[in-house]
Amino acid sequence: MKAKELKQKYLQFFKNKGHQIIPSAPLIPENDPTVLFTTAGMHPLVPFLVGQPHALGSRLTSAQKCLRTGDIDEVGDRTHNTFFIMLGNWSLGDYFKKEAIEMSFEFLTEVIKLPISHLAVTCFNGDEDAPKDEFSAQTWMDLGISKERIAFLAKEDNWWGPAGVTGPCGPDTEMFYWTGKSIPPQKYDPEDKRWVEIWNDVFMEYYKNDEGKYIPLKQKNVDTGLGVERVTAILQGLDDSYRTELFWPIIEKIEKLVGLTYGEKSDSECIQEGKQCWVDTRKKFRIIADHLRASVFILGDERGAVPSNVDQGYILRRFIRRVVRHLRTLGLAMEKIDLVPLAKFIIEMYQEDFVSLKEKREFILGELEKEQEKFKRTLEKGLNQFSKLAEAGKEINGTDAFLLFQSYGFPIEMTEELAEEKGLHVDMLSFQKEYEKHQELSRVGAEKKFKGGLSDASEATTKLHTTTHLLNEALKKVLKSDIRQRGSNITAERLRFDFNFDRKLTSDEIKAIEEEVNKAISESLDVVREEMPLQKALDSGAKGEFGAKYPEKVSVYTVGKDYSKEICMGPHVKNTSELGHFKILKEESSSAGIRRIKAVLE
Ligand code: SER
């Protein structure tokens, strides 16, 4: 079965079970300052998992684009990817453990027909925060999974979330498939890597607060995630997801380009024959294919980023530059390195399912070309510089690593990788110091974001959400009526709002906008939420973000009688009198024809 069929079957199965299909949210989350990328299907659903009603009801399903940088060092093996597609189904306070497990089982054994003889599961073993999950284990046994194929594990293995420091979370039950060539053993052994995890049903009934306490949520939710790349490989009887149609055509292109083969044999066969170098070459193929696919999806996202030294742009830069370097280490001459034809090919492979890739084709190719050319100019010199340093000593100190970063464009992770290949160490602490001396806290900030919590529905962010609607309206009144939102980002401290306008605002205009927002605040306008079909919302004059994709049924927030009407997921305050005093901190250019405002409530 191909990945496409797996996806269709999954969504259809859950649709038949009363779930509404929601479109994939962008890879770059909106209004979530604490993470750089969407890392799971549940991510865009956090407000609804903590109690906000969803316009499409309490049963949802999706195929979500995800990106995880936590596993970046694993990429190169046969199962890990940075970018991947996650199929998921959600119960927002609707069904719970029994039905979730029964549906997973039915899908696995009846729809995609995996033999029960090859399945095993794990359940939560219980601790001081939550009891042992006997119920899930019993449900699996009632379905025919033998006791020996069920393992009870601790929190490290059988608990999911929160995605950041705080947020919804809970015990989970994970499903494994035997990928070994031999007959599956009777007893499941969590240590045996031939058992590959394929699906995770999370029972989100807790909220981890900022004191680290697990508080029972008002509603008991289900959040599941099935990795398309892995399951596709299993369905095709392959033990390497790069051999599926999701990657193989890219691998073949790389083979042609570099004049080397990926090889017929599996990794373990090669190692048995002592062909470690062959495996190393294959690892590079995989890194190139994975990172280039991820780069195409970041650039081609609805909220796409460009290469830079901060946030998503930095991750993108790292991916692209790593691809360039690995093509070179596979022996490709510098002048022959060109990611554009490979990227064109990836766009063609995926554009039917992800239309933004098609719409942003020229942009993706243009940015890739710019970034690769920029790096190609300094790579050779940088590598010479590195060789000199490597010859000289055992450690790359902070000043040298910073020189490679600043003058030759080597992301620090690349220097670390180069050093590791030579058995050397990089003094990261002194690099950090050097970096902070020279740069704004950019990358360090980005790293922190990975560790931060998910956006919550805190009071401060809720207020700023509503303020954003007022600002959108005020801009139309003061500047011109065809202003459209081009982006929004809210932290507990400030709002950031991008809109189309082609020049700098005057101080009088800024003052007038502030006055307009503060007037709406002082008028104590009610904020009302209604659910309606998308078309009806648009017909009623509700505004949406330019270029954003909405599901068929949406929430519309109206402020005052008709002051502002926007399609939005919320959350919002009940009345504008709750907001406080509005102040614009900064007005600047964001990109050509787009201005950016940063503002606060005092
Ligand atoms: N959030 C869970 C995971 O990522 C289930 O989707 O595994």
Tab-separated table of C-alpha atoms in Angstrom, residues 10 14 17-20 22 41-42 45-54 56-62 88-101 103-104 168-169 199-206 217-225:
chain	number	residue	atom	x	y	z
A	10	TYR	CA	-7.175	6.505	7.784
A	14	PHE	CA	-12.287	7.984	11.269
A	17	LYS	CA	-16.600	6.892	13.065
A	18	GLY	CA	-18.013	10.412	13.326
A	19	HIS	CA	-14.780	12.430	13.047
A	20	GLN	CA	-14.488	15.629	11.023
A	22	ILE	CA	-9.426	19.096	9.585
A	41	GLY	CA	-1.080	16.745	15.224
A	42	MET	CA	-2.271	17.803	18.675
A	45	LEU	CA	-5.508	21.693	18.999
A	46	VAL	CA	-4.149	22.709	22.410
A	47	PRO	CA	-6.874	25.316	23.149
A	48	PHE	CA	-9.518	22.681	22.432
A	49	LEU	CA	-7.834	20.037	24.550
A	50	VAL	CA	-7.985	22.391	27.505
A	51	GLY	CA	-11.671	23.106	27.122
A	52	GLN	CA	-12.430	25.569	24.356
A	53	PRO	CA	-15.194	24.202	22.084
A	54	HIS	CA	-14.087	23.358	18.552
A	56	LEU	CA	-16.302	21.133	14.088
A	57	GLY	CA	-17.283	19.225	17.189
A	58	SER	CA	-15.576	16.828	19.552
A	59	ARG	CA	-14.219	14.197	17.107
A	60	LEU	CA	-11.485	15.293	14.728
A	61	THR	CA	-8.956	13.677	12.436
A	62	SER	CA	-6.098	15.012	10.297
A	88	GLY	CA	-4.151	11.464	14.087
A	89	ASN	CA	-7.595	11.283	15.612
A	90	TRP	CA	-8.882	13.276	18.565
A	91	SER	CA	-11.631	13.052	21.082
A	92	LEU	CA	-12.200	16.392	22.774
A	93	GLY	CA	-13.971	15.174	25.897
A	94	ASP	CA	-15.900	12.668	23.773
A	95	TYR	CA	-14.860	8.975	23.728
A	96	PHE	CA	-12.024	7.774	25.932
A	97	LYS	CA	-9.772	4.748	26.395
A	98	LYS	CA	-12.045	1.870	25.399
A	99	GLU	CA	-13.268	3.291	22.111
A	100	ALA	CA	-9.897	4.801	21.211
A	101	ILE	CA	-8.153	1.454	21.614
A	103	MET	CA	-10.735	1.969	16.876
A	104	SER	CA	-6.934	1.716	16.681
A	168	PRO	CA	-2.197	18.942	28.384
A	169	CYS	CA	-0.699	15.480	28.791
A	199	TRP	CA	1.009	4.438	16.780
A	200	ASN	CA	0.438	6.184	20.040
A	201	ASP	CA	-2.905	6.714	21.790
A	202	VAL	CA	-2.519	9.393	24.436
A	203	PHE	CA	-5.166	9.802	27.113
A	204	MET	CA	-4.910	13.481	27.831
A	205	GLU	CA	-6.644	13.857	31.122
A	206	TYR	CA	-4.079	16.009	32.931
A	217	LEU	CA	-8.426	18.399	33.096
A	218	LYS	CA	-12.099	19.277	32.942
A	219	GLN	CA	-12.471	17.014	29.934
A	220	LYS	CA	-10.845	13.670	29.207
A	221	ASN	CA	-9.320	13.728	25.723
A	222	VAL	CA	-7.751	11.301	23.318
A	223	ASP	CA	-4.818	12.367	21.124
A	224	THR	CA	-3.321	9.837	18.757
A	225	GLY	CA	-0.453	9.911	16.288
